[in-house]
C-alpha cells in the first residue's frame, strides 16, 4: 500500500519510524510536494497535517478529497484551538481519521488505522479483479463480500454472508443462482483466495501469516485450496501477476457454474 506522509519536518520522523517496512512510504513536507506525490502514482492513503506549512489550510484538504476521491485522507495534527475551525471544515468532506500528535499517534495506533484503510482498499481491488463475474450480483451482496474482504479473520461462511445481507441462506443462494453464479460457498472460497494473493504482495508477509489472516486453521489448508483453484503452490501463487490471478479466478467460477447448470 502506498502511503504519503505529509508532515512538518520536525513531526515526520516519529511517524515514519513506526511505519517503515510496513508500507511504501512517500515522505513530503510541503503542499507542492504532496501534490506532486499524488500526481506521480496511485496513492492509497495520505497522512497529512492540515497545518503543513504553519497554519491550517482546509482548502488544500478539500482539494485533495475532490481531486483524488479514492485516496483515504487521515489527519495528523497538534491539539490546538486555532485549528478547530479547519478541522470542522475538513470533517465535512470525508476525512477518515484524526490522529492527535503526542496523544494517540503511537506506532500501534497509526498502524491499526492504516490497516483498516488497507483492507478497505483491498476489498475494492479484489472485487474489481473478479468483475464481471460478481457484477451481476445485487449491490447488497457485493457490499457484504466487500465486508468479508475488509475483515478477513471473520467467518467466511454462507450463513455469515446471509446474515450480513439480512436474509436466510436459501434466499442468499437463490440470489447467486439468479445472477448465473455458482453457489455462495464457492464464490466465497475464490474471493478468499484472491484476497490471499493480494495480501501476499505485501513485503514481509509469509504464507503462514496470510493463512492465519484469512482464518485458515493451518497453512496446509490454505495451500491445498490455492493448488486446487489456481494450480500452483502458494510460493508460486504470490508471484502470479494480478491479471493472471483474476483470469484464473473467473475461469474457475465460470466452470463451476457450468457444471452446476448441467448437473
Tab-separated table of C-alpha atoms in Angstrom:
chain	number	residue	atom	x	y	z
A	1	UNK	CA	0.000	0.000	0.000
A	2	UNK	CA	1.355	3.415	-0.980
A	3	UNK	CA	1.125	5.964	1.855
A	4	UNK	CA	2.126	9.600	1.540
A	5	UNK	CA	3.223	11.128	4.848
A	6	UNK	CA	2.884	14.903	4.572
A	7	UNK	CA	4.051	16.299	7.900
A	8	UNK	CA	6.283	19.135	9.087
A	9	UNK	CA	9.960	18.205	9.189
A	10	UNK	CA	10.035	18.010	12.997
A	11	UNK	CA	6.960	15.752	13.261
A	12	UNK	CA	7.664	13.314	10.430
A	13	UNK	CA	10.443	11.118	11.935
A	14	UNK	CA	8.254	9.898	14.807
A	15	UNK	CA	5.550	8.636	12.433
A	16	UNK	CA	7.855	7.402	9.695
A	17	UNK	CA	9.900	5.296	12.137
A	18	UNK	CA	6.791	3.329	13.108
A	19	UNK	CA	5.723	2.674	9.507
A	20	UNK	CA	8.987	1.952	7.726
A	21	UNK	CA	8.972	-1.514	6.183
A	22	UNK	CA	5.221	-1.965	6.519
A	23	UNK	CA	4.159	0.331	3.657
A	24	UNK	CA	5.586	2.028	0.596
A	25	UNK	CA	6.149	5.453	2.134
A	26	UNK	CA	6.498	8.762	0.336
A	27	UNK	CA	7.529	11.488	2.811
A	28	UNK	CA	6.977	15.146	1.898
A	29	UNK	CA	6.988	18.422	3.830
A	30	UNK	CA	5.189	20.950	1.604
A	31	UNK	CA	1.834	21.221	-0.148
A	32	UNK	CA	3.559	21.399	-3.531
A	33	UNK	CA	5.496	18.188	-2.816
A	34	UNK	CA	2.291	16.499	-1.632
A	35	UNK	CA	0.512	17.403	-4.864
A	36	UNK	CA	3.460	16.084	-6.882
A	37	UNK	CA	3.387	12.792	-4.950
A	38	UNK	CA	-0.339	12.364	-5.591
A	39	UNK	CA	0.124	13.025	-9.304
A	40	UNK	CA	3.124	10.699	-9.650
A	41	UNK	CA	1.365	7.412	-8.781
A	42	UNK	CA	-1.845	5.947	-7.320
A	43	UNK	CA	-1.827	6.642	-3.575
A	44	UNK	CA	-3.909	4.563	-1.183
A	45	UNK	CA	-3.671	6.808	1.888
A	46	UNK	CA	-2.405	10.243	2.739
A	47	UNK	CA	-1.418	11.118	6.316
A	48	UNK	CA	-1.324	14.898	6.359
A	49	UNK	CA	-1.073	17.773	8.823
A	50	UNK	CA	-3.619	20.454	7.863
A	51	UNK	CA	-1.066	22.953	9.203
A	52	UNK	CA	1.660	21.503	6.993
A	53	UNK	CA	3.218	24.880	6.270
A	54	UNK	CA	2.473	26.613	9.527
A	55	UNK	CA	-1.254	27.308	9.651
A	56	UNK	CA	-4.427	25.385	8.968
A	57	UNK	CA	-5.339	25.110	5.302
A	58	UNK	CA	-8.739	23.461	4.899
A	59	UNK	CA	-8.905	24.345	1.217
A	60	UNK	CA	-5.903	22.137	0.452
A	61	UNK	CA	-7.515	19.139	2.164
A	62	UNK	CA	-10.809	19.772	0.366
A	63	UNK	CA	-8.963	19.894	-2.954
A	64	UNK	CA	-7.257	16.557	-2.267
A	65	UNK	CA	-10.567	14.904	-1.391
A	66	UNK	CA	-12.224	16.286	-4.533
A	67	UNK	CA	-9.355	15.509	-6.894
A	68	UNK	CA	-8.355	12.105	-5.502
A	69	UNK	CA	-11.567	10.593	-4.061
A	70	UNK	CA	-10.136	7.064	-3.886
A	71	UNK	CA	-7.262	8.188	-1.628
A	72	UNK	CA	-8.019	7.898	2.092
A	73	UNK	CA	-7.146	11.095	3.944
A	74	UNK	CA	-6.028	10.871	7.571
A	75	UNK	CA	-5.144	13.957	9.559
A	76	UNK	CA	-2.197	14.099	11.955
A	77	UNK	CA	-2.063	17.327	13.875
A	78	UNK	CA	-1.435	19.028	17.191
A	79	UNK	CA	-4.220	19.651	19.696
A	80	UNK	CA	-4.525	23.370	19.003
A	81	UNK	CA	-7.622	25.509	19.481
A	82	UNK	CA	-6.594	27.597	16.478
A	83	UNK	CA	-7.050	24.535	14.246
A	84	UNK	CA	-10.617	23.749	15.348
A	85	UNK	CA	-12.296	25.724	12.507
A	86	UNK	CA	-10.050	23.950	9.976
A	87	UNK	CA	-10.827	20.510	11.430
A	88	UNK	CA	-14.570	21.183	11.447
A	89	UNK	CA	-14.465	22.309	7.836
A	90	UNK	CA	-12.468	19.355	6.521
A	91	UNK	CA	-14.530	16.914	8.574
A	92	UNK	CA	-17.408	17.606	6.213
A	93	UNK	CA	-15.533	16.332	3.150
A	94	UNK	CA	-14.809	12.795	4.291
A	95	UNK	CA	-11.626	12.704	6.323
A	96	UNK	CA	-11.139	9.146	7.590
A	97	UNK	CA	-9.423	9.681	10.948
A	98	UNK	CA	-7.810	12.409	13.036
A	99	UNK	CA	-4.670	11.471	14.977
A	100	UNK	CA	-3.520	13.899	17.638
A	101	UNK	CA	0.215	14.398	17.875
A	102	UNK	CA	1.656	13.103	21.123
A	103	UNK	CA	-1.726	11.789	22.310
A	104	UNK	CA	-2.933	8.931	20.093
A	105	UNK	CA	-0.285	8.760	17.386
A	106	UNK	CA	1.798	5.936	18.826
A	107	UNK	CA	3.007	3.318	16.347
A	108	UNK	CA	0.361	0.651	17.029
A	109	UNK	CA	-2.476	3.158	16.754
A	110	UNK	CA	-1.242	4.588	13.441
A	111	UNK	CA	-0.676	1.102	12.048
A	112	UNK	CA	-4.140	-0.035	13.137
A	113	UNK	CA	-5.735	2.934	11.359
A	114	UNK	CA	-3.749	2.301	8.184
A	115	UNK	CA	-4.561	-1.415	8.337
A	116	UNK	CA	-8.275	-0.572	8.249
A	117	UNK	CA	-7.663	1.623	5.239
A	118	UNK	CA	-5.607	-1.134	3.603
A	119	UNK	CA	-8.377	-3.699	3.949
A	120	UNK	CA	-10.953	-1.251	2.583
A	121	UNK	CA	-8.736	-0.565	-0.408
A	122	UNK	CA	-8.166	-4.298	-0.794
A	123	UNK	CA	-11.871	-5.118	-0.824
A	124	UNK	CA	-12.400	-2.767	-3.759
A	125	UNK	CA	-9.356	-4.158	-5.573
A	126	UNK	CA	-10.397	-7.796	-5.120
A	127	UNK	CA	-13.957	-7.202	-6.296
A	128	UNK	CA	-12.657	-5.253	-9.306
A	129	UNK	CA	-10.387	-8.217	-10.031
A	130	UNK	CA	-13.398	-10.565	-10.150
A	131	UNK	CA	-15.539	-8.317	-12.338
A	132	UNK	CA	-17.578	-9.017	-14.417
A	133	UNK	CA	-18.272	-12.289	-12.578
A	134	UNK	CA	-19.644	-10.577	-9.449
A	135	UNK	CA	-21.123	-7.507	-11.151
A	136	UNK	CA	-24.383	-9.355	-11.737
A	137	UNK	CA	-24.917	-9.787	-8.005
A	138	UNK	CA	-27.209	-7.383	-6.136
A	139	UNK	CA	-25.391	-4.426	-4.594
A	140	UNK	CA	-26.177	-5.665	-1.054
A	141	UNK	CA	-24.351	-8.929	-1.725
A	142	UNK	CA	-21.365	-7.165	-3.298
A	143	UNK	CA	-21.192	-4.934	-0.232
A	144	UNK	CA	-21.303	-7.987	2.036
A	145	UNK	CA	-18.483	-9.626	0.058
A	146	UNK	CA	-16.508	-6.405	0.436
A	147	UNK	CA	-17.076	-6.526	4.192
A	148	UNK	CA	-15.726	-10.089	4.290
A	149	UNK	CA	-12.588	-8.968	2.458
A	150	UNK	CA	-12.156	-5.946	4.719
A	151	UNK	CA	-12.335	-8.165	7.829
A	152	UNK	CA	-10.709	-11.390	6.625
A	153	UNK	CA	-10.446	-13.008	10.052
A	154	UNK	CA	-14.239	-13.021	10.360
A	155	UNK	CA	-16.103	-16.209	9.315
A	156	UNK	CA	-16.154	-16.897	5.559
A	157	UNK	CA	-19.402	-18.877	5.622
A	158	UNK	CA	-22.652	-18.667	3.676
A	159	UNK	CA	-24.517	-18.235	6.971
A	160	UNK	CA	-22.349	-15.237	7.867
A	161	UNK	CA	-22.771	-13.739	4.379
A	162	UNK	CA	-26.553	-14.191	4.553
A	163	UNK	CA	-26.615	-12.571	7.991
A	164	UNK	CA	-24.719	-9.556	6.675
A	165	UNK	CA	-27.305	-9.188	3.917
A	166	UNK	CA	-30.231	-9.753	6.260
A	167	UNK	CA	-31.675	-12.867	4.584
A	168	UNK	CA	-31.637	-16.617	5.202
A	169	UNK	CA	-29.191	-18.986	3.490
A	170	UNK	CA	-31.723	-20.229	0.949
A	171	UNK	CA	-32.584	-16.708	-0.207
A	172	UNK	CA	-28.897	-15.905	-0.431
A	173	UNK	CA	-28.253	-18.987	-2.589
A	174	UNK	CA	-31.162	-18.119	-4.898
A	175	UNK	CA	-29.714	-14.632	-5.425
A	176	UNK	CA	-26.423	-16.166	-6.590
A	177	UNK	CA	-28.293	-18.573	-8.890
A	178	UNK	CA	-30.304	-15.719	-10.449
A	179	UNK	CA	-27.002	-13.927	-11.137
A	180	UNK	CA	-25.776	-17.002	-13.032
A	181	UNK	CA	-23.114	-17.771	-10.456
A	182	UNK	CA	-22.011	-20.894	-8.673
A	183	UNK	CA	-23.030	-21.478	-5.053
A	184	UNK	CA	-22.213	-18.748	-2.483
A	185	UNK	CA	-19.752	-21.083	-0.757
A	186	UNK	CA	-17.708	-21.481	-3.953
A	187	UNK	CA	-17.719	-17.732	-4.629
A	188	UNK	CA	-16.620	-17.029	-1.065
A	189	UNK	CA	-13.770	-19.508	-1.451
A	190	UNK	CA	-12.491	-17.841	-4.621
A	191	UNK	CA	-12.846	-14.362	-3.134
A	192	UNK	CA	-10.961	-15.533	-0.061
A	193	UNK	CA	-8.075	-16.883	-2.118
A	194	UNK	CA	-7.847	-13.773	-4.319
A	195	UNK	CA	-7.712	-11.756	-1.095
A	196	UNK	CA	-4.853	-14.030	-0.039
A	197	UNK	CA	-2.961	-13.258	-3.247
A	198	UNK	CA	-3.399	-9.552	-2.596
A	199	UNK	CA	-2.066	-9.961	0.949
A	200	UNK	CA	0.919	-11.935	-0.321
A	201	UNK	CA	2.001	-8.909	-2.382
A	202	UNK	CA	2.829	-7.008	0.802
A	203	UNK	CA	6.511	-7.145	1.750
A	204	UNK	CA	7.282	-9.220	4.810
A	205	UNK	CA	4.102	-11.319	4.885
A	206	UNK	CA	4.716	-15.068	4.963
A	207	UNK	CA	2.340	-17.704	3.619
A	208	UNK	CA	1.660	-18.835	7.185
A	209	UNK	CA	0.798	-15.290	8.247
A	210	UNK	CA	-1.585	-14.835	5.322
A	211	UNK	CA	-3.258	-18.169	6.049
A	212	UNK	CA	-3.821	-17.006	9.625
A	213	UNK	CA	-5.108	-13.598	8.484
A	214	UNK	CA	-7.664	-15.360	6.296
A	215	UNK	CA	-8.870	-17.521	9.151
A	216	UNK	CA	-7.403	-20.845	7.998
A	217	UNK	CA	-6.606	-23.102	10.917
A	218	UNK	CA	-3.449	-24.399	9.252
A	219	UNK	CA	-1.254	-23.088	6.417
A	220	UNK	CA	-1.618	-26.521	4.794
A	221	UNK	CA	-5.352	-25.936	4.326
A	222	UNK	CA	-4.652	-22.628	2.596
A	223	UNK	CA	-2.045	-24.307	0.370
A	224	UNK	CA	-4.485	-27.073	-0.592
A	225	UNK	CA	-7.169	-24.596	-1.666
A	226	UNK	CA	-4.645	-22.500	-3.608
A	227	UNK	CA	-3.422	-25.569	-5.532
A	228	UNK	CA	-6.965	-26.769	-6.205
A	229	UNK	CA	-8.156	-23.398	-7.507
A	230	UNK	CA	-5.085	-21.912	-9.182
A	231	UNK	CA	-2.954	-24.963	-9.923
A	232	UNK	CA	0.190	-23.766	-8.153
A	233	UNK	CA	1.582	-23.831	-4.602
A	234	UNK	CA	1.437	-20.639	-2.509
A	235	UNK	CA	5.122	-19.886	-3.207
A	236	UNK	CA	4.309	-19.571	-6.933
A	237	UNK	CA	0.831	-18.164	-6.341
A	238	UNK	CA	2.279	-14.994	-4.794
A	239	UNK	CA	4.397	-14.460	-7.937
A	240	UNK	CA	1.471	-14.608	-10.362
A	241	UNK	CA	0.532	-11.218	-11.878
A	242	UNK	CA	-2.861	-9.921	-10.679
A	243	UNK	CA	-4.332	-10.197	-14.177
A	244	UNK	CA	-3.449	-13.915	-14.318
A	245	UNK	CA	-4.989	-14.484	-10.891
A	246	UNK	CA	-8.118	-12.628	-11.991
A	247	UNK	CA	-8.413	-14.661	-15.204
A	248	UNK	CA	-7.983	-17.988	-13.395
A	249	UNK	CA	-10.427	-16.980	-10.662
A	250	UNK	CA	-13.090	-16.014	-13.205
A	251	UNK	CA	-12.471	-19.199	-15.182
A	252	UNK	CA	-12.889	-21.236	-12.006
A	253	UNK	CA	-16.222	-19.567	-11.238
A	254	UNK	CA	-17.437	-19.980	-14.824
A	255	UNK	CA	-16.522	-23.692	-14.945
A	256	UNK	CA	-18.173	-24.370	-11.600
A	257	UNK	CA	-21.337	-22.530	-12.691
A	258	UNK	CA	-21.490	-24.509	-15.936
A	259	UNK	CA	-21.070	-27.792	-14.058
A	260	UNK	CA	-23.879	-26.896	-11.647
A	261	UNK	CA	-26.205	-25.977	-14.509
A	262	UNK	CA	-25.532	-29.262	-16.310
A	263	UNK	CA	-25.903	-31.380	-13.152
